[in-house]
Amino acid sequence: MSNSISQKLRGKTIKIFGPPGTGKTENLLKRVQRYLKKGYSPDEICYISFTNKAVDECIDRVRKKFKEYNEDDFKYFRTLHSLARQQFAEIPVLDPKADMLIFHTQYGTIKVNYKDSWDDQKVFNNWSLQIYDRARNMKVDPVSLYKQQPRKAVRLQQFKSIIAGYEQFKTMEMENGQRTPDRLDFTDMVERYIKHGLVIPFKVLMVDEAQDLTPLQWDMVVKIAKQVDRVYIAGDDDQAIYEWNGADVALFQSFPGRALVLKKSVRLNKNIHFFSKCLLNSMGDNRVQKDFYSNQKDGAIYKWNTLKKVPWDLEGDWMVLARINDVKKELQIEAKNLGLYYQDVKNNKSFDPNHFLAIEYWAKICDGGVLTRSEACIMYEYLLNIDHGYRSQDSKKWSFAHPNQVFNFDELHLRCGMREDKGSWEQVFKRKFKDKEKQYFQKLMREGVDLSKPPKITIDTIHQVKGGEADNVVLASKCNFPSHFDKKNIQEKVKELRVWYTGATRSKSTLHLLGTYHQYNFPLGKYFKLYEANYDR
């Protein structure tokens, strides 16, 4: 950024530093409302956040106070990619599912007989394309970034070949043999906006979660910011945990403008606030120094060796947080063995939903209720004695029935291929329903858990829950070699501290530190001792 641009931005920019629970998004929304009260129209305000969900929530909250506007009036309340996409609507977007499945199948990076149950992380998030996209966002040479990776999934020549194949896949071949852009990926949208985007007559620009912007995205923000009257950049450098994906927190820290620190956290109680400061103090001068205060409630912090010791009967909801996906899966297995009912951030529950539906449907028809064809076929998946052809609702065997026709127990016996007699679901579900799963459901049902309602426990990674909060949080210290703390240099330790600080500050009431004897870990015990030795009760 040139000195002239920096000077111009400094005079009209307010940088809002929002520590956990201090309400930086709320602060931005209040400013939106003030501008609307002053007579600004919604299309004179550009509000940028990281997810469509966050943008939609912002619009909903503003419209509750300004009912004269409809959702379409806020056409510049968007993610960066969506804002860029507006100007290039004639070029199709590369579908991250369908198109990428075609590419990987054609290129041979995945098997042709792909199944929906496979892990998207291994199928669509190809390692080479991740490195390539990160390099584009960091504005560095992809080969140079490849060489910096401590562990490489492919050799350099294959890395280059995958990238070349991907770029060719995005283009369309013309009759003269030339190729022209045919589809855009998310990074293409930002690059194209920076080079060819038209000036939009905004008057105010607001950017939330700015600590997670990449250098390429910052270029887009600067392009927009140069043309507006007022700029608000909100974020928290202490919660910058996406540097692995190309984000550069230093650009947020150094962005020209007047700093405003939000001082009061409505989330953090005294104990968790003090513990989080122990983590912050270890960052030294690698952060913007800022004081903020707790909500003055007491709260509590505990240390345990296993999930079994955690007092799950405490009031409120829970987050169980892991540093990496492998540990998340281990925690989910341990929680299931304990008979806990949980889900992840994407609302995937601790059991196969069809298992639960089958149990419900069996109980329903045994009690005199009726089922549709689709409901019966879900139940049939787990019943052993079903006549040939009736398990699939698309089978010709069902041709006599209307799709919405319903059947009771006797009709399923007489007309629909079912041969099971009435009995407990544990006895009749003998196909594709393992004993361990049955025992899990039995335990939940004995304890009176309502499985139709969302669970109070969420188990996921720290990165996945960023921005969320819960009454009680469990932090698991186990990690892997790349995230192991002790062998890192100071810059890498600061990055790691930010991750654990973000995890610890999700809690509103109690924080539970889960120890480990694994060789790779984050020293939560060390910071717990520091907290115990210095916290003034």
Coordinates of C-alpha atoms in Angstrom, one line a residue:
M1 CA 0.0 0.0 0.0
S2 CA 1.5 3.4 -1.0
N3 CA 2.0 6.2 1.5
S4 CA -0.7 8.4 -0.3
I5 CA -3.3 5.6 0.0
S6 CA -2.3 4.8 3.5
Q7 CA -2.7 8.5 4.5
K8 CA -6.0 8.8 2.8
L9 CA -7.4 5.7 4.6
R10 CA -6.0 6.7 8.0
G11 CA -8.2 9.7 8.1
K12 CA -11.5 7.9 7.5
T13 CA -10.9 4.5 9.1
I14 CA -11.9 3.2 12.5
K15 CA -10.3 -0.1 13.5
I16 CA -12.5 -1.8 16.1
F17 CA -10.6 -4.4 18.2
G18 CA -13.2 -6.7 19.8
P19 CA -11.9 -9.3 22.3
P20 CA -14.1 -12.3 22.9
G21 CA -17.7 -11.5 23.9
T22 CA -17.2 -7.7 23.7
G23 CA -19.7 -7.4 20.8
K24 CA -17.8 -6.2 17.8
T25 CA -20.5 -7.4 15.4
E26 CA -23.1 -5.7 17.6
N27 CA -21.0 -2.5 17.5
L28 CA -21.0 -2.6 13.7
L29 CA -24.8 -3.2 13.5
K30 CA -25.4 -0.2 15.8
R31 CA -23.4 1.9 13.4
V32 CA -25.5 0.6 10.4
Q33 CA -28.6 1.6 12.3
R34 CA -27.2 5.1 13.0
Y35 CA -26.5 5.6 9.3
L36 CA -30.0 4.5 8.3
K37 CA -31.4 6.9 10.9
K38 CA -29.4 9.7 9.3
G39 CA -31.0 9.1 6.0
Y40 CA -28.5 6.8 4.3
S41 CA -30.1 4.2 2.1
P42 CA -29.1 0.6 2.6
D43 CA -27.4 0.4 -0.8
E44 CA -25.0 3.2 0.3
I45 CA -23.6 0.8 3.0
C46 CA -21.4 -2.1 2.2
Y47 CA -21.2 -4.7 5.0
I48 CA -18.8 -7.6 4.6
S49 CA -18.7 -10.7 6.8
F50 CA -17.2 -14.1 6.3
T51 CA -20.3 -16.3 6.0
N52 CA -23.7 -16.0 4.3
K53 CA -25.2 -17.0 7.7
A54 CA -23.5 -14.1 9.4
V55 CA -24.7 -11.7 6.7
D56 CA -28.3 -13.0 6.8
E57 CA -28.4 -12.6 10.6
C58 CA -27.1 -9.0 10.3
I59 CA -29.8 -8.1 7.7
D60 CA -32.5 -9.7 9.9
R61 CA -31.4 -7.8 13.0
V62 CA -31.4 -4.5 11.1
R63 CA -34.7 -5.1 9.5
K64 CA -36.4 -5.7 12.9
K65 CA -35.8 -2.0 13.6
F66 CA -36.2 -0.7 10.0
K67 CA -39.3 -2.6 8.8
E68 CA -39.7 -0.3 5.8
Y69 CA -36.9 -2.1 4.1
N70 CA -37.0 -5.6 2.6
E71 CA -34.2 -8.0 2.3
D72 CA -33.3 -7.0 -1.3
D73 CA -32.6 -3.5 -0.3
F74 CA -29.4 -4.6 1.5
K75 CA -27.8 -5.8 -1.7
Y76 CA -24.3 -4.9 -0.6
F77 CA -24.5 -6.8 2.7
R78 CA -22.4 -9.8 1.5
T79 CA -19.4 -12.0 1.8
L80 CA -16.4 -10.7 -0.2
H81 CA -16.8 -13.5 -2.8
S82 CA -20.5 -12.8 -3.2
L83 CA -19.8 -9.0 -3.6
A84 CA -17.3 -9.8 -6.3
R85 CA -19.6 -12.3 -8.0
Q86 CA -22.3 -9.6 -8.5
Q87 CA -20.3 -8.0 -11.2
F88 CA -19.5 -11.2 -13.1
A89 CA -22.8 -13.0 -13.0
E90 CA -22.6 -14.0 -16.7
I91 CA -19.7 -16.4 -15.9
P92 CA -20.8 -19.6 -14.1
V93 CA -19.3 -20.5 -10.7
L94 CA -17.4 -23.7 -10.3
D95 CA -19.5 -25.9 -8.1
P96 CA -17.3 -27.2 -5.2
K97 CA -19.2 -30.5 -5.2
A98 CA -20.4 -31.5 -8.6
D99 CA -17.7 -29.8 -10.8
M100 CA -14.9 -30.8 -8.5
L101 CA -16.1 -34.4 -8.4
I102 CA -16.0 -34.4 -12.2
F103 CA -12.5 -32.9 -12.2
H104 CA -11.0 -35.3 -9.7
T105 CA -12.7 -38.3 -11.4
Q106 CA -11.3 -37.2 -14.8
Y107 CA -7.9 -36.5 -13.4
G108 CA -7.8 -39.7 -11.4
T109 CA -7.2 -38.1 -7.9
I110 CA -10.2 -40.0 -6.6
K111 CA -11.9 -43.3 -7.5
V112 CA -14.8 -43.2 -10.0
N113 CA -17.2 -45.1 -7.7
Y114 CA -17.3 -42.1 -5.2
K115 CA -19.8 -42.5 -2.4
D116 CA -21.6 -39.6 -0.6
S117 CA -20.6 -41.1 2.7
W118 CA -16.9 -40.4 2.0
D119 CA -15.1 -37.7 3.9
D120 CA -15.3 -34.4 1.9
Q121 CA -12.0 -33.4 3.5
K122 CA -10.2 -36.2 1.6
V123 CA -12.2 -36.0 -1.6
F124 CA -12.8 -32.4 -2.5
N125 CA -10.1 -30.6 -0.5
N126 CA -7.3 -32.0 -2.6
W127 CA -3.9 -31.2 -0.9
S128 CA -2.3 -29.7 -4.1
L129 CA -5.3 -27.5 -4.8
Q130 CA -5.3 -26.3 -1.2
I131 CA -1.7 -25.2 -1.5
Y132 CA -2.4 -23.6 -4.9
D133 CA -5.4 -21.7 -3.6
R134 CA -3.5 -20.6 -0.5
A135 CA -0.6 -19.3 -2.7
R136 CA -3.0 -17.3 -4.8
N137 CA -4.6 -15.8 -1.6
M138 CA -1.1 -15.0 -0.2
K139 CA 0.0 -13.6 -3.5
V140 CA 3.1 -15.9 -3.6
D141 CA 4.5 -18.4 -6.1
P142 CA 2.7 -21.8 -5.7
V143 CA 5.9 -23.8 -6.2
S144 CA 7.7 -21.7 -3.6
L145 CA 4.8 -22.4 -1.1
Y146 CA 4.9 -26.1 -2.0
K147 CA 8.6 -26.3 -1.2
Q148 CA 7.9 -24.7 2.3
Q149 CA 5.5 -27.5 3.3
P150 CA 7.1 -29.8 5.9
R151 CA 5.1 -32.8 4.6
K152 CA 4.2 -33.1 0.9
A153 CA 1.3 -35.2 -0.3
V154 CA 2.6 -35.4 -3.9
R155 CA 5.9 -34.8 -5.8
L156 CA 6.6 -31.5 -7.4
Q157 CA 5.9 -32.6 -10.9
Q158 CA 2.5 -34.0 -10.0
F159 CA 1.7 -30.8 -8.0
K160 CA 2.4 -28.7 -11.1
S161 CA 0.4 -31.2 -13.2
I162 CA -2.7 -31.0 -10.9
I163 CA -2.6 -27.2 -11.0
A164 CA -2.3 -27.1 -14.8
G165 CA -5.1 -29.6 -15.1
Y166 CA -7.3 -27.6 -12.8
E167 CA -6.8 -24.4 -14.6
Q168 CA -7.6 -26.1 -17.9
F169 CA -10.7 -27.7 -16.4
K170 CA -12.0 -24.2 -15.6
T171 CA -11.7 -23.1 -19.3
M172 CA -13.6 -23.8 -22.4
E173 CA -12.0 -24.7 -25.7
M174 CA -13.0 -22.6 -28.7
E175 CA -13.1 -23.7 -32.3
N176 CA -9.7 -22.1 -33.0
G177 CA -8.1 -24.1 -30.3
Q178 CA -7.9 -21.2 -27.9
R179 CA -9.3 -21.5 -24.4
T180 CA -11.4 -18.9 -22.6
P181 CA -12.5 -18.7 -18.9
D182 CA -15.7 -20.7 -18.5
R183 CA -16.1 -21.1 -14.8
L184 CA -14.8 -19.1 -11.8
D185 CA -13.8 -20.5 -8.4
F186 CA -14.0 -18.3 -5.3
T187 CA -10.5 -16.9 -5.6
D188 CA -11.1 -16.1 -9.3
M189 CA -14.0 -13.9 -8.2
V190 CA -11.8 -11.8 -5.9
E191 CA -8.9 -11.6 -8.4
R192 CA -11.3 -10.5 -11.2
Y193 CA -12.9 -7.8 -9.0
I194 CA -9.5 -6.4 -8.1
K195 CA -8.5 -6.2 -11.8
H196 CA -11.8 -5.4 -13.5
G197 CA -14.4 -4.5 -10.8
L198 CA -16.4 -1.3 -11.4
V199 CA -16.6 1.4 -8.8
I200 CA -19.8 1.1 -6.8
P201 CA -21.1 4.3 -5.1
F202 CA -20.9 3.1 -1.5
K203 CA -20.5 5.8 1.2
V204 CA -19.7 3.4 4.1
L205 CA -17.7 0.2 4.3
M206 CA -17.8 -2.2 7.2
V207 CA -15.7 -5.3 7.4
D208 CA -16.2 -7.9 10.2
E209 CA -13.7 -10.6 11.3
A210 CA -11.0 -8.7 9.5
Q211 CA -8.2 -10.7 11.2
D212 CA -9.0 -13.6 8.9
L213 CA -8.6 -11.8 5.6
T214 CA -5.8 -13.0 3.2
P215 CA -3.5 -10.5 1.4
L216 CA -5.6 -10.9 -1.8
Q217 CA -8.8 -10.2 0.1
W218 CA -7.2 -7.1 1.7
D219 CA -6.5 -5.8 -1.9
M220 CA -10.2 -6.0 -2.6
V221 CA -11.0 -4.3 0.7
V222 CA -8.5 -1.5 -0.1
K223 CA -10.0 -1.0 -3.5
I224 CA -13.4 -0.5 -2.0
A225 CA -12.2 1.5 0.9
K226 CA -10.5 4.1 -1.3
Q227 CA -13.8 5.2 -2.8
V228 CA -16.0 5.5 0.4
D229 CA -16.4 8.2 3.0
R230 CA -16.0 6.1 6.1
V231 CA -14.4 2.7 6.8
Y232 CA -14.9 0.4 9.8
I233 CA -12.7 -2.6 10.1
A234 CA -13.6 -4.9 13.0
G235 CA -11.7 -8.0 14.3
D236 CA -9.4 -9.4 17.0
D237 CA -5.8 -10.2 16.2
D238 CA -5.7 -12.5 19.2
Q239 CA -8.3 -14.7 17.5
A240 CA -6.5 -14.9 14.1
I241 CA -6.5 -18.7 13.6
Y242 CA -6.6 -19.0 9.8
E243 CA -3.0 -18.1 8.9
W244 CA -2.6 -21.8 7.8
N245 CA -5.2 -20.9 5.1
G246 CA -3.4 -17.8 3.9
A247 CA -4.8 -15.1 6.3
D248 CA -2.3 -12.4 7.4
V249 CA -3.2 -10.9 10.7
A250 CA -0.3 -8.4 10.4
L251 CA -2.2 -6.6 7.6
F252 CA -5.1 -6.1 10.1
Q253 CA -2.8 -4.9 12.8
S254 CA -1.0 -2.4 10.6
F255 CA -4.0 -1.2 8.6
P256 CA -4.1 2.6 8.8
G257 CA -6.8 4.1 11.0
R258 CA -7.8 5.1 14.5
A259 CA -8.0 2.2 17.0
L260 CA -11.1 1.6 19.2
V261 CA -10.9 -1.2 21.7
L262 CA -14.1 -2.6 23.1
K263 CA -13.5 -3.0 26.8
K264 CA -16.3 -5.1 28.4
S265 CA -16.8 -8.8 27.7
V266 CA -20.3 -10.0 28.4
R267 CA -19.2 -13.6 27.9
L268 CA -16.0 -14.1 29.9
N269 CA -16.3 -14.5 33.7
K270 CA -13.4 -13.6 36.0
N271 CA -11.8 -17.1 36.1
I272 CA -11.8 -17.6 32.4
H273 CA -10.8 -14.1 31.7
F274 CA -7.7 -14.5 33.9
F275 CA -6.8 -17.9 32.4
S276 CA -7.1 -16.4 28.9
K277 CA -4.8 -13.6 29.9
C278 CA -2.2 -16.2 30.9
L279 CA -2.3 -17.3 27.3
L280 CA -2.2 -13.8 25.9
N281 CA 0.8 -12.8 28.0
S282 CA 2.8 -15.6 26.4
M283 CA 2.4 -13.9 23.0
G284 CA 4.7 -11.0 24.1
D285 CA 4.9 -8.2 21.6
N286 CA 3.3 -10.2 18.7
R287 CA -0.1 -8.7 19.4
V288 CA -1.8 -5.4 19.8
Q289 CA -1.8 -4.7 23.5
K290 CA -5.3 -4.0 24.8
D291 CA -7.1 -4.2 28.1
F292 CA -10.6 -5.5 28.5
Y293 CA -12.7 -6.6 31.4
S294 CA -14.7 -9.6 32.5
N295 CA -18.4 -9.6 33.3
Q296 CA -17.5 -10.0 37.0
K297 CA -19.2 -13.3 37.4
D298 CA -17.1 -16.0 39.1
G299 CA -17.2 -19.0 36.8
A300 CA -14.8 -22.0 37.3
I301 CA -12.0 -23.9 35.6
Y302 CA -11.3 -27.6 36.1
K303 CA -8.7 -30.1 35.0
W304 CA -9.5 -33.7 34.1
N305 CA -7.8 -36.7 32.6
T306 CA -10.8 -38.3 30.7
L307 CA -14.2 -37.3 29.5
K308 CA -15.7 -39.7 32.0
K309 CA -14.7 -37.4 34.9
V310 CA -16.3 -34.3 33.4
P311 CA -19.5 -33.3 35.3
W312 CA -22.0 -33.5 32.4
D313 CA -24.9 -32.7 34.7
L314 CA -23.9 -29.1 35.0
E315 CA -26.6 -26.7 33.8
G316 CA -26.4 -25.4 30.2
D317 CA -25.0 -26.5 26.9
W318 CA -21.5 -27.8 26.1
M319 CA -18.7 -27.6 23.5
V320 CA -16.0 -30.3 23.5
L321 CA -13.2 -28.8 21.4
A322 CA -10.2 -30.5 19.7
R323 CA -7.2 -29.0 18.0
I324 CA -7.4 -31.4 15.0
N325 CA -10.0 -33.6 13.3
D326 CA -8.4 -36.9 14.4
V327 CA -8.7 -35.9 18.1
K328 CA -12.3 -34.7 17.4
K329 CA -13.1 -38.2 16.1
E330 CA -11.5 -39.8 19.2
L331 CA -13.5 -37.6 21.5
Q332 CA -16.7 -38.5 19.6
I333 CA -16.0 -42.2 20.0
E334 CA -15.2 -41.7 23.8
A335 CA -18.4 -39.7 24.2
K336 CA -20.5 -42.3 22.5
N337 CA -19.0 -45.1 24.7
L338 CA -20.1 -43.0 27.7
G339 CA -23.6 -42.8 26.3
L340 CA -23.5 -39.1 25.6
Y341 CA -25.8 -37.5 23.0
Y342 CA -24.0 -35.0 20.9
Q343 CA -23.6 -33.4 17.4
D344 CA -21.0 -31.5 15.5
V345 CA -21.2 -27.9 14.1
K346 CA -22.9 -29.2 11.0
N347 CA -25.7 -30.8 13.1
N348 CA -24.5 -34.3 12.4
K349 CA -25.8 -36.2 15.4
S350 CA -24.1 -39.0 17.3
F351 CA -26.1 -41.7 15.5
D352 CA -27.4 -42.5 12.1
P353 CA -30.7 -40.6 11.8
N354 CA -32.2 -43.5 9.9
H355 CA -31.5 -45.8 12.9
F356 CA -33.6 -43.4 15.1
L357 CA -36.4 -43.1 12.5
A358 CA -36.6 -46.9 12.1
I359 CA -37.0 -47.3 15.9
E360 CA -39.7 -44.6 15.8
Y361 CA -41.5 -46.1 12.9
W362 CA -41.5 -49.6 14.3
A363 CA -43.0 -48.3 17.6
K364 CA -45.5 -46.3 15.6
I365 CA -47.0 -49.3 13.6
C366 CA -46.8 -51.6 16.6
D367 CA -49.0 -49.1 18.5
G368 CA -51.6 -48.9 15.7
G369 CA -50.2 -46.1 13.6
V370 CA -49.5 -46.0 9.9
L371 CA -46.5 -45.4 7.6
T372 CA -45.9 -44.1 4.1
R373 CA -44.0 -46.1 1.6
S374 CA -40.8 -44.1 2.2
E375 CA -41.1 -44.5 5.9
A376 CA -41.7 -48.2 5.6
C377 CA -38.6 -48.6 3.4
I378 CA -36.4 -46.8 6.0
M379 CA -37.6 -49.3 8.6
Y380 CA -37.2 -52.2 6.1
E381 CA -33.5 -51.5 5.9
Y382 CA -33.0 -53.0 9.4
L383 CA -35.7 -55.8 9.4
L384 CA -34.4 -59.2 8.4
N385 CA -37.5 -60.8 7.0
I386 CA -38.6 -58.7 4.1
D387 CA -39.7 -60.2 0.7
H388 CA -37.4 -59.5 -2.2
G389 CA -37.9 -56.1 -3.9
Y390 CA -39.7 -54.3 -1.1
R391 CA -36.6 -52.6 0.5
S392 CA -36.4 -49.9 -2.2
Q393 CA -39.3 -47.5 -2.5
D394 CA -38.6 -47.2 -6.3
S395 CA -39.1 -50.9 -6.8
K396 CA -41.8 -52.1 -9.2
K397 CA -43.1 -54.1 -6.2
W398 CA -44.6 -50.8 -4.9
S399 CA -46.3 -49.9 -8.2
F400 CA -49.7 -50.6 -6.8
A401 CA -49.3 -47.9 -4.1
H402 CA -49.6 -44.2 -4.4
P403 CA -46.5 -42.4 -3.0
N404 CA -48.5 -40.9 -0.2
Q405 CA -50.6 -43.9 0.6
V406 CA -50.3 -45.1 4.2
F407 CA -50.2 -48.6 5.6
N408 CA -50.8 -50.1 9.1
F409 CA -49.0 -53.1 10.5
D410 CA -51.4 -55.7 9.0
E411 CA -51.4 -54.0 5.6
L412 CA -47.6 -54.1 5.5
H413 CA -47.8 -57.8 6.2
L414 CA -50.5 -58.6 3.6
R415 CA -49.4 -56.3 0.8
C416 CA -45.9 -54.9 1.3
G417 CA -43.6 -57.8 1.9
M418 CA -43.0 -57.5 5.7
R419 CA -42.8 -60.9 7.5
E420 CA -41.8 -59.7 11.0
D421 CA -44.1 -60.2 13.9
K422 CA -44.6 -57.6 16.6
G423 CA -41.8 -57.4 19.2
S424 CA -39.2 -55.1 20.6
W425 CA -37.1 -53.2 18.1
E426 CA -34.0 -54.7 19.7
Q427 CA -35.2 -58.1 18.6
V428 CA -36.5 -57.4 15.1
F429 CA -33.7 -55.1 13.9
K430 CA -31.1 -57.7 13.1
R431 CA -29.9 -56.4 9.7
K432 CA -27.3 -53.6 9.5
F433 CA -28.0 -52.6 13.1
K434 CA -25.0 -53.5 15.2
D435 CA -25.3 -54.5 18.9
K436 CA -23.2 -51.6 19.9
E437 CA -25.6 -49.1 18.3
K438 CA -28.5 -50.9 20.0
Q439 CA -26.9 -50.6 23.4
Y440 CA -26.2 -46.9 22.7
F441 CA -29.9 -46.2 21.9
Q442 CA -31.0 -48.3 24.9
K443 CA -28.8 -46.2 27.3
L444 CA -30.1 -42.9 25.9
M445 CA -33.7 -44.1 26.1
R446 CA -33.3 -45.3 29.7
E447 CA -32.1 -41.9 30.7
G448 CA -35.1 -40.3 29.1
V449 CA -33.1 -38.3 26.4
D450 CA -35.4 -36.7 23.8
L451 CA -33.6 -37.7 20.6
S452 CA -35.9 -35.6 18.5
K453 CA -34.4 -32.4 20.0
P454 CA -30.9 -31.0 19.3
P455 CA -28.3 -32.4 21.8
K456 CA -26.8 -30.0 24.4
I457 CA -23.3 -31.2 23.6
T458 CA -21.3 -30.2 20.4
I459 CA -18.0 -31.9 19.7
D460 CA -15.9 -30.4 17.0
T461 CA -12.6 -28.6 16.3
I462 CA -11.7 -25.1 17.6
H463 CA -11.6 -23.8 14.0
Q464 CA -15.1 -25.1 13.3
V465 CA -16.8 -23.4 16.3
K466 CA -15.0 -20.1 16.0
G467 CA -17.5 -17.3 16.7
G468 CA -19.7 -19.6 18.8
E469 CA -20.1 -19.9 22.5
A470 CA -21.4 -22.4 25.1
D471 CA -22.1 -22.4 28.9
N472 CA -19.4 -25.1 29.4
V473 CA -16.4 -25.8 27.3
V474 CA -14.0 -28.8 27.3
L475 CA -10.6 -28.3 25.7
A476 CA -8.7 -31.4 24.8
S477 CA -4.9 -30.8 24.9
K478 CA -3.9 -33.7 22.6
C479 CA -2.8 -32.7 19.1
N480 CA -0.4 -34.0 16.4
F481 CA 3.2 -33.3 15.4
P482 CA 2.5 -30.1 13.3
S483 CA 0.6 -28.5 16.1
H484 CA 2.9 -29.7 18.9
F485 CA 3.8 -26.7 21.0
D486 CA 7.2 -27.3 22.6
K487 CA 9.3 -27.6 19.5
K488 CA 8.0 -24.4 17.8
N489 CA 9.8 -21.1 17.4
I490 CA 8.3 -18.0 18.9
Q491 CA 6.3 -17.0 15.8
E492 CA 4.8 -20.5 15.5
K493 CA 4.0 -20.6 19.2
V494 CA 2.1 -17.3 19.0
K495 CA 0.0 -18.8 16.2
E496 CA -0.7 -21.9 18.3
L497 CA -1.5 -19.7 21.4
R498 CA -4.1 -17.9 19.4
V499 CA -5.9 -21.1 18.6
W500 CA -6.1 -22.2 22.2
Y501 CA -7.0 -18.7 23.4
T502 CA -9.9 -18.8 20.9
G503 CA -11.0 -22.2 22.2
A504 CA -10.8 -21.2 25.9
T505 CA -12.8 -18.0 25.3
R506 CA -15.8 -19.9 23.9
S507 CA -17.0 -20.5 27.5
K508 CA -19.6 -18.5 29.3
S509 CA -19.5 -20.4 32.6
T510 CA -17.1 -23.3 33.2
L511 CA -13.9 -24.4 31.4
H512 CA -12.7 -28.0 31.6
L513 CA -9.1 -28.7 30.5
L514 CA -8.6 -32.3 29.3
G515 CA -5.1 -33.6 29.9
T516 CA -3.2 -36.2 27.9
Y517 CA -0.1 -38.4 28.1
H518 CA 0.3 -38.3 24.3
Q519 CA 3.7 -37.1 23.1
Y520 CA 2.2 -34.3 21.0
N521 CA 0.1 -31.8 23.0
F522 CA -0.5 -28.3 24.0
P523 CA 0.6 -27.6 27.6
L524 CA -2.8 -26.7 29.1
G525 CA -1.6 -28.0 32.4
K526 CA 1.2 -25.5 32.5
Y527 CA -1.2 -22.6 32.0
F528 CA -3.6 -24.1 34.5
K529 CA -0.8 -24.1 37.1
L530 CA 0.0 -20.5 36.2
Y531 CA -3.7 -19.5 36.6
E532 CA -4.0 -21.3 40.0
A533 CA -0.8 -19.8 41.3
N534 CA -1.7 -16.2 40.4
Y535 CA -5.5 -15.9 40.4
D536 CA -6.6 -13.8 43.3
R537 CA -9.8 -15.4 44.8

